[in-house]
Coordinates of C-alpha atoms and ligand atoms in Angstrom, one line a residue:
Chain A
M1 CA 104.9 74.7 36.8
E2 CA 102.6 74.9 39.8
R3 CA 105.2 72.7 41.7
Y4 CA 107.6 75.7 41.8
K5 CA 105.3 78.0 43.6
D6 CA 106.7 78.1 47.0
I7 CA 110.3 78.3 45.9
I8 CA 110.2 81.2 43.1
P9 CA 110.1 84.0 44.5
N10 CA 107.2 86.5 43.3
F11 CA 105.4 83.8 42.1
E12 CA 103.0 86.0 40.4
A13 CA 105.4 88.2 38.6
F14 CA 107.4 85.5 36.6
K15 CA 104.4 83.9 35.5
A16 CA 103.5 86.4 34.2
V17 CA 107.3 87.7 32.7
L18 CA 107.1 84.1 30.8
H19 CA 105.2 85.4 28.2
R20 CA 107.1 88.3 27.2
P21 CA 109.8 87.5 24.0
L22 CA 113.4 87.8 25.0
F23 CA 116.1 90.2 22.5
D24 CA 117.9 88.0 21.1
C25 CA 121.5 88.2 22.5
C26 CA 125.3 88.1 20.9
R27 CA 128.9 87.2 22.5
I28 CA 131.3 89.5 21.0
N29 CA 133.8 86.9 19.2
T30 CA 137.5 88.8 20.3
L31 CA 139.3 85.8 18.6
K32 CA 138.5 87.9 15.4
I33 CA 137.4 91.0 16.0
E34 CA 138.4 94.0 18.6
R35 CA 135.2 95.0 20.9
A36 CA 135.6 98.3 19.7
K37 CA 135.2 97.6 16.6
L38 CA 132.3 95.5 16.2
L39 CA 130.5 98.2 18.0
E40 CA 131.7 100.6 15.8
R41 CA 130.4 98.3 13.0
L42 CA 127.1 97.7 14.3
D43 CA 126.2 101.2 14.6
E44 CA 127.3 101.7 11.3
K45 CA 124.5 99.4 10.1
G46 CA 122.0 100.8 12.5
V47 CA 121.7 98.1 14.6
G48 CA 120.9 98.8 18.5
W49 CA 122.7 96.7 21.0
R50 CA 123.0 97.4 24.8
I51 CA 125.9 95.8 27.0
F52 CA 124.9 93.3 29.7
D53 CA 125.0 94.7 32.8
W54 CA 127.6 92.1 34.5
Y55 CA 129.9 91.1 31.3
P56 CA 131.5 93.4 28.6
F57 CA 131.1 90.9 25.6
G58 CA 127.4 90.4 25.9
L59 CA 125.4 92.5 23.8
K60 CA 121.4 92.9 23.2
L61 CA 120.7 93.1 20.0
D62 CA 117.7 95.0 18.3
V63 CA 117.9 93.5 14.8
Q64 CA 115.7 91.2 13.0
S65 CA 117.6 87.4 12.2
P66 CA 120.8 88.6 14.1
G67 CA 121.9 85.5 12.5
K68 CA 121.7 86.4 9.1
L69 CA 124.6 89.1 9.5
L70 CA 127.8 89.9 8.0
E71 CA 129.4 90.6 11.8
S72 CA 127.4 86.7 12.6
L73 CA 128.6 85.0 9.5
L74 CA 132.5 86.3 9.5
G75 CA 132.7 85.2 13.2
Y76 CA 132.8 88.9 14.7
I77 CA 129.9 87.4 16.7
H78 CA 128.1 84.6 18.2
I79 CA 124.0 83.9 18.9
Q80 CA 123.9 83.1 22.4
E81 CA 121.4 83.4 25.2
E82 CA 122.6 85.8 28.3
L83 CA 122.9 83.7 31.0
S84 CA 124.5 80.4 28.8
M85 CA 128.1 83.4 29.1
V86 CA 127.6 82.7 32.9
P87 CA 129.2 79.0 33.2
P88 CA 132.6 79.4 31.4
L89 CA 132.8 83.3 33.3
L90 CA 132.9 81.0 36.8
L91 CA 135.2 78.4 35.2
D92 CA 137.5 81.4 34.5
P93 CA 139.5 79.2 32.5
R94 CA 143.4 80.5 32.0
P95 CA 145.5 80.6 28.8
G96 CA 147.8 77.4 28.7
E97 CA 144.9 75.2 31.0
V98 CA 143.6 71.8 29.9
V99 CA 140.2 72.2 29.9
L100 CA 136.8 70.0 29.6
D101 CA 133.6 70.3 28.3
L102 CA 131.9 67.4 29.0
C103 CA 128.1 68.0 26.7
A104 CA 129.9 70.5 24.3
S105 CA 127.2 71.1 21.1
P106 CA 126.6 73.5 19.9
G107 CA 129.6 75.1 21.6
S108 CA 128.2 78.2 22.1
K109 CA 129.8 78.0 25.9
T110 CA 133.3 76.0 24.5
T111 CA 133.7 78.6 22.2
Q112 CA 133.3 81.5 25.1
I113 CA 135.9 79.3 27.0
S114 CA 138.6 79.0 24.2
Q115 CA 137.8 83.1 23.6
M116 CA 139.0 83.6 26.9
M117 CA 142.1 81.2 26.5
N118 CA 143.2 83.4 23.9
N119 CA 143.3 80.5 21.5
K120 CA 146.6 78.7 24.0
G121 CA 146.6 75.8 25.6
L122 CA 143.8 73.1 25.1
I123 CA 140.1 72.5 25.4
I124 CA 138.4 69.0 24.6
A125 CA 135.2 69.3 23.4
N126 CA 132.7 65.9 24.6
E127 CA 129.4 65.6 22.3
P128 CA 128.6 61.9 22.0
S129 CA 125.8 62.5 19.3
L130 CA 126.9 62.5 15.8
S131 CA 125.0 64.5 14.3
R132 CA 125.8 66.9 16.9
V133 CA 129.1 66.9 16.3
T134 CA 128.6 69.3 12.9
P135 CA 127.0 72.3 14.3
L136 CA 129.8 72.4 17.3
R137 CA 132.6 71.6 14.6
S138 CA 131.2 74.6 12.3
N139 CA 130.9 77.1 15.4
C140 CA 134.4 76.6 16.3
E141 CA 135.7 76.6 12.2
R142 CA 133.7 79.8 11.6
L143 CA 134.6 81.7 14.9
G144 CA 137.9 81.4 14.5
V145 CA 139.3 78.5 16.8
L146 CA 142.1 76.8 17.2
N147 CA 142.6 75.4 20.8
V148 CA 139.6 72.7 20.1
A149 CA 139.6 68.9 20.4
I150 CA 136.7 67.1 19.8
T151 CA 135.9 63.7 21.3
R152 CA 132.5 61.5 21.1
Y153 CA 132.4 59.9 24.2
D154 CA 129.6 59.1 26.8
G155 CA 130.3 61.5 29.1
R156 CA 130.0 59.3 31.9
N157 CA 132.7 56.7 30.2
F158 CA 135.1 59.8 29.4
P159 CA 138.3 57.6 29.7
R160 CA 141.0 59.3 31.4
G161 CA 142.3 62.7 32.5
S162 CA 143.4 65.6 34.8
F163 CA 142.2 68.7 33.7
D164 CA 142.1 72.0 35.4
R165 CA 138.6 72.9 34.8
V166 CA 135.7 70.3 33.7
L167 CA 132.3 71.9 32.3
V168 CA 129.3 70.3 33.1
D169 CA 126.8 71.7 31.3
A170 CA 123.9 69.2 31.3
P171 CA 120.9 68.0 29.4
C172 CA 117.9 69.2 31.2
S173 CA 114.4 69.6 30.9
S174 CA 115.1 73.4 29.3
E175 CA 112.3 75.1 31.6
G176 CA 114.3 78.2 31.8
R177 CA 113.8 78.4 27.7
E178 CA 110.0 79.4 28.1
R179 CA 110.6 82.5 26.9
R180 CA 111.9 81.1 24.1
G181 CA 110.2 78.4 22.8
P182 CA 106.4 78.8 24.6
G183 CA 105.2 75.2 26.1
V184 CA 107.9 73.7 27.7
L185 CA 107.5 74.5 31.3
S186 CA 103.6 73.1 30.8
R187 CA 105.1 69.6 29.3
S188 CA 107.7 69.3 31.7
N189 CA 107.1 66.8 34.7
R190 CA 109.0 65.4 37.8
K191 CA 108.4 61.9 36.0
R192 CA 110.7 63.0 33.3
S193 CA 113.1 65.4 36.0
L194 CA 114.3 62.4 37.6
D195 CA 115.4 60.3 33.9
L196 CA 117.1 63.2 33.6
Q197 CA 118.5 63.2 37.1
K198 CA 120.2 59.8 36.5
L199 CA 122.6 61.0 33.3
Q200 CA 123.2 64.3 34.9
I201 CA 124.6 62.4 38.4
G202 CA 126.6 60.1 35.8
L203 CA 128.1 63.2 34.3
L204 CA 128.9 64.9 37.1
K205 CA 130.5 62.2 38.8
S206 CA 132.2 62.0 35.9
A207 CA 133.4 65.1 35.6
T208 CA 135.0 65.5 38.8
R209 CA 136.8 62.0 39.0
L210 CA 138.3 63.9 35.7
A211 CA 139.5 67.5 37.4
K212 CA 142.5 66.8 39.4
P213 CA 142.9 67.8 42.7
K214 CA 141.7 72.1 43.4
G215 CA 140.6 71.8 39.8
V216 CA 137.2 73.6 39.2
V217 CA 134.1 72.2 38.2
I218 CA 130.8 74.1 37.2
Y219 CA 127.9 72.3 37.0
S220 CA 124.9 74.2 35.1
T221 CA 121.1 73.8 33.3
C222 CA 118.6 75.6 31.8
T223 CA 115.7 74.1 34.2
Y224 CA 114.3 74.7 37.9
A225 CA 113.6 71.2 38.5
P226 CA 115.2 70.5 41.9
E227 CA 115.8 67.1 40.7
E228 CA 118.1 68.4 37.9
N229 CA 119.9 71.0 40.2
E230 CA 120.2 70.6 43.9
L231 CA 119.6 67.1 44.3
V232 CA 122.3 66.3 41.3
V233 CA 125.3 68.6 43.1
E234 CA 123.8 67.2 46.6
K235 CA 125.9 63.4 44.9
V236 CA 129.3 64.8 44.8
L237 CA 129.8 66.9 47.7
D238 CA 132.2 64.1 49.1
D239 CA 134.3 64.2 46.9
A240 CA 134.1 68.1 46.1
R241 CA 133.0 71.6 47.8
L242 CA 130.6 74.4 46.6
E243 CA 132.1 78.0 46.3
R244 CA 129.3 81.0 46.7
I245 CA 128.3 82.3 43.4
S246 CA 128.3 86.3 42.9
I247 CA 128.5 88.4 39.8
S248 CA 128.3 91.9 39.8
G249 CA 125.6 93.2 37.8
L250 CA 123.6 90.1 37.7
K251 CA 121.3 89.3 40.7
E252 CA 121.4 85.4 41.5
C253 CA 119.0 83.4 43.9
P254 CA 120.2 81.0 46.4
G255 CA 119.8 77.9 45.5
I256 CA 117.0 75.5 47.6
T257 CA 118.2 73.5 50.8
E258 CA 114.7 71.7 51.4
W259 CA 112.3 70.3 48.7
N260 CA 109.5 67.9 49.3
G261 CA 109.8 68.3 52.8
E262 CA 113.1 66.9 53.0
T263 CA 116.4 68.6 53.8
M264 CA 119.5 68.2 51.7
K265 CA 123.0 67.8 52.7
G266 CA 125.8 70.0 52.5
D267 CA 125.3 74.6 52.1
L268 CA 123.6 74.2 48.7
S269 CA 122.3 77.9 49.1
K270 CA 126.0 78.7 48.0
C271 CA 124.5 77.7 44.1
A272 CA 123.1 80.1 42.0
R273 CA 119.6 80.1 40.1
Y274 CA 118.1 83.0 38.4
Y275 CA 114.8 84.0 37.1
P276 CA 113.4 85.2 33.8
H277 CA 111.5 88.1 36.1
I278 CA 114.5 89.2 38.2
N279 CA 117.0 90.3 35.1
D280 CA 115.1 89.6 32.6
T281 CA 116.7 86.8 31.1
G282 CA 116.0 83.2 30.4
G283 CA 116.3 81.0 33.4
F284 CA 119.4 79.0 34.9
F285 CA 121.0 77.2 37.3
V286 CA 124.8 76.9 38.0
A287 CA 126.9 75.4 40.9
K288 CA 130.7 75.9 41.4
L289 CA 132.5 73.3 42.9
I290 CA 136.1 72.7 43.7
K291 CA 137.8 69.2 43.8
N292 CA 139.0 68.2 46.9
Chain B
M1 CA 153.6 54.1 10.6
S2 CA 153.7 55.1 7.0
P3 CA 152.0 58.1 5.7
S4 CA 149.7 56.2 3.8
L5 CA 147.8 54.8 6.5
S6 CA 145.6 57.3 7.3
R7 CA 144.4 57.5 4.3
I8 CA 143.5 54.0 4.6
R9 CA 142.8 53.8 8.6
N10 CA 141.2 57.5 8.7
V11 CA 143.4 58.3 11.7
F12 CA 145.3 61.7 12.5
E13 CA 149.3 61.4 11.6
P14 CA 151.0 64.6 12.5
M15 CA 152.2 66.3 9.7
N16 CA 155.7 68.5 9.3
S17 CA 154.8 71.7 9.8
S18 CA 157.3 73.1 7.3
E19 CA 155.6 71.0 4.8
V20 CA 152.1 72.7 5.1
A21 CA 153.8 76.4 5.7
G22 CA 155.6 75.6 2.1
L23 CA 152.1 75.0 0.3
W24 CA 151.1 78.3 1.8
Q25 CA 153.5 80.5 1.0
S26 CA 154.4 79.1 -2.8
R27 CA 150.2 79.9 -3.1
F28 CA 150.2 82.6 -1.1
G29 CA 153.2 84.3 0.3
I30 CA 152.4 83.5 3.5
P31 CA 155.2 83.1 6.1
E32 CA 156.8 80.4 8.1
K33 CA 155.7 82.2 10.7
A34 CA 152.5 82.5 10.9
F35 CA 152.5 78.7 11.2
A36 CA 155.2 78.6 14.3
G37 CA 153.4 77.9 17.5
Y38 CA 151.1 75.2 15.9
R39 CA 150.5 71.5 15.1
F40 CA 149.6 69.8 12.2
F41 CA 147.5 66.6 11.5
R42 CA 146.7 65.0 8.2
K43 CA 143.6 62.6 8.3
A44 CA 142.7 61.1 5.2
Q45 CA 142.8 64.5 2.6
S46 CA 142.8 67.0 4.9
V47 CA 144.9 68.8 7.0
W48 CA 144.3 70.1 11.0
M49 CA 145.5 72.9 12.6
I50 CA 145.7 73.4 16.6
S51 CA 147.7 75.3 19.0
A52 CA 148.2 72.8 21.8
S53 CA 151.1 71.5 22.5
E54 CA 150.1 68.0 23.8
L55 CA 147.1 66.0 23.5
P56 CA 146.4 63.7 26.0
N57 CA 145.6 60.2 24.6
L58 CA 141.8 60.0 24.0
S59 CA 140.3 59.2 20.2
Y60 CA 139.7 62.2 18.3
E61 CA 137.0 63.2 16.0
A62 CA 138.2 66.6 15.0
L63 CA 141.6 68.0 16.7
G64 CA 141.1 72.2 15.8
M65 CA 140.1 73.7 12.3
R66 CA 141.0 72.1 9.1
I67 CA 142.6 74.0 7.0
M68 CA 142.9 72.1 3.8
N69 CA 142.3 69.7 1.3
L70 CA 144.5 68.0 -0.4
K71 CA 142.6 65.4 -2.2
D72 CA 142.2 67.6 -5.4
R73 CA 145.5 70.0 -8.2
P74 CA 145.7 72.5 -6.4
W75 CA 144.9 72.0 -3.2
K76 CA 142.2 73.4 -1.5
P77 CA 142.4 76.1 1.3
T78 CA 139.2 76.1 3.6
T79 CA 137.1 79.7 4.4
C80 CA 137.7 79.6 8.0
A81 CA 141.6 79.4 7.5
L82 CA 142.0 82.2 4.8
Q83 CA 139.8 84.2 7.6
I84 CA 142.8 83.2 10.1
L85 CA 146.0 83.0 7.7
G86 CA 144.7 85.5 4.9
K87 CA 145.1 89.0 6.3
H88 CA 149.6 87.5 5.8
A89 CA 148.8 86.5 2.4
T90 CA 150.9 88.9 0.1
K91 CA 150.1 86.9 -3.4
N92 CA 146.7 86.1 -5.2
L93 CA 144.6 88.1 -3.3
V94 CA 141.9 89.7 -5.3
H95 CA 140.6 93.4 -3.6
L96 CA 136.1 93.5 -4.1
N97 CA 134.1 96.4 -4.2
E98 CA 130.9 96.4 -2.0
T99 CA 128.7 95.5 -4.6
Q100 CA 131.5 92.9 -6.1
A101 CA 131.2 91.7 -2.2
T102 CA 128.1 91.0 -1.4
T103 CA 128.0 89.2 -4.8
F104 CA 130.5 87.0 -3.9
L105 CA 129.2 87.0 -0.3
E106 CA 126.0 85.3 -1.9
G107 CA 128.5 82.8 -2.8
K108 CA 127.9 83.6 -6.5
S109 CA 130.5 84.3 -9.6
L110 CA 131.9 87.3 -10.5
P111 CA 134.4 88.9 -13.6
V112 CA 137.1 90.7 -11.9
D113 CA 140.0 92.9 -13.4
T114 CA 142.8 90.9 -12.8
N115 CA 146.6 88.6 -13.7
L116 CA 146.3 85.7 -11.4
E117 CA 147.6 83.1 -11.8
P118 CA 144.5 80.7 -12.0
G119 CA 143.8 78.6 -9.2
Y120 CA 142.4 78.9 -5.5
V121 CA 142.2 83.2 -4.2
V122 CA 142.0 85.1 -0.8
V123 CA 138.7 87.1 -1.4
L124 CA 139.3 90.6 0.5
Y125 CA 136.9 93.5 0.9
R126 CA 137.9 96.6 3.0
E127 CA 141.5 95.0 4.0
E128 CA 139.2 92.4 5.8
V129 CA 139.4 88.3 4.9
L130 CA 135.9 87.0 3.5
G131 CA 136.6 83.8 2.1
C132 CA 138.1 81.7 -0.4
G133 CA 137.2 82.3 -4.2
L134 CA 138.1 79.9 -7.4
Y135 CA 140.1 82.3 -10.0
S136 CA 140.4 81.3 -13.6
R137 CA 139.8 83.5 -17.1
G138 CA 138.7 86.8 -15.3
I139 CA 136.3 84.9 -13.0
V140 CA 136.1 84.7 -9.2
V141 CA 134.0 81.8 -8.1
S142 CA 132.6 81.9 -4.7
Q143 CA 133.7 78.9 -2.0
L144 CA 131.9 80.2 0.9
P145 CA 130.3 76.9 2.4
K146 CA 126.4 77.7 1.9
E147 CA 125.9 78.2 6.0
R148 CA 128.7 81.0 6.0
R149 CA 126.3 82.7 2.6
M150 CA 124.7 86.0 2.8
T151 CA 120.7 84.9 1.8
S152 CA 119.9 87.8 -1.4
C153 CA 116.7 89.4 0.2
S154 CA 118.6 90.5 3.2
Ligands
SAM301 C1 122.5 71.8 27.5 S1 123.3 70.7 25.4 C2 125.1 71.7 26.1 C3 124.7 73.0 25.5 C4 126.2 73.8 25.3 N1 127.2 73.1 26.0 C5 126.6 75.1 24.3 O1 127.0 75.7 25.0 O2 126.4 75.1 23.2 C6 123.9 69.5 26.0 C7 124.3 68.5 25.2 O3 124.9 67.3 26.1 C8 124.6 66.1 24.8 N2 125.0 65.0 25.9 C9 123.5 64.0 26.0 N3 123.9 63.2 26.9 C10 125.3 63.1 26.6 C11 126.2 62.3 27.3 N4 125.8 61.0 28.1 N5 127.7 62.5 27.5 C12 127.7 63.7 27.0 N6 126.8 64.8 26.5 C13 125.8 64.0 26.7 C14 124.0 66.2 24.3 O4 123.8 65.7 22.8 C15 123.7 67.7 24.3 O5 124.5 67.7 22.9

């Protein structure tokens, strides 16, 4: 983790916040309930909540085991990390479009995309791992999703398509989850990130190939390693251009443009890095690309 | 492709929407228009419902939501489908009070005082569909999948 000393602003504050646990968060599933009604129900039960500053459907919850709430069992809410709600927002899907979610399970983002599309159009939720298809299906069913079809390809070889929007929420070293599961950061290292990088580049190249011209591709991870973030995005900049990310109410840091003494090509500062000590969240990286 | 093939080869085979709607109409009184705008597929004994109009040529693991199982007589609706379609139901409904709702949500059986046709029923509490129950001789047996049940202590 010390290798991030020079890229993470206010590194001491960063290290200090990692010991503080996070509130559980959830998304209101408007496919099944109106926002006002859900908030009323939580009040009735005495469950404490606070709406995110940047997203009206995201809530911090003050309750033990929120997954056991009736509202959760009936699919009125979905337990989801705060920053996990960022990529769908940037993907900005519209009802009636055709969207590919290349690495989909357990479907937190798939189901959020479905809600944004109002259950119209089509989302292909791809997940190669058979055991991980089960939670993906179960979340879609619980949340009342009717516009998702599930496939099981290796994302790098997804056979065909011309999608309006593609999300690559890539498998990663998950360093940003330290506040949920302490120890991730200390186990993480450059070698492991480089191994993951091969897969991540394959996935992002495939996503760029599958988007239609001018289509949107979002690449996201919950890790800090530049090897898994900017250095992956850099590889598709011949086929797509970056768009700057800014979400009102959420502070991002620019993507890094230099690492290990080497300067990267393109304007990778347009990517967004989110740090735990800045918004009191987990850690996250996201890039928004427009295919040429 | 003949209808029997999907049962042998495990492929999704398109189904006529009025064929599906007819079954829900006769058991639950759900009007056919609740099924408009969806496409239906059968794979083995399961029926799937999806809102998409066109599906790219891919190999699918799931197409929308599994809404019913045709294996047994009578056919069985899934709880997730009832939570969506059940609000249009006009018969074979069971309204529970708070205590009964808790018992149902825990996955247990409960006595109810109604005159229903035996078979699957829509279980509601405060106008909200909780899920699917199996009714016979004064008893409703909760059909909630295990992962959707409340644990007794909470
Ligand atoms: C970070 S998780 C996705 C989380 C999900 N998007 C959500 O919001 O709930 C990454 C997923 O990618 C899947 N994966 C691993 N290798 C893959 C590959 N070659 N192609 C596509 N997906 C892959 C993993 O099984 C895992 O479920």
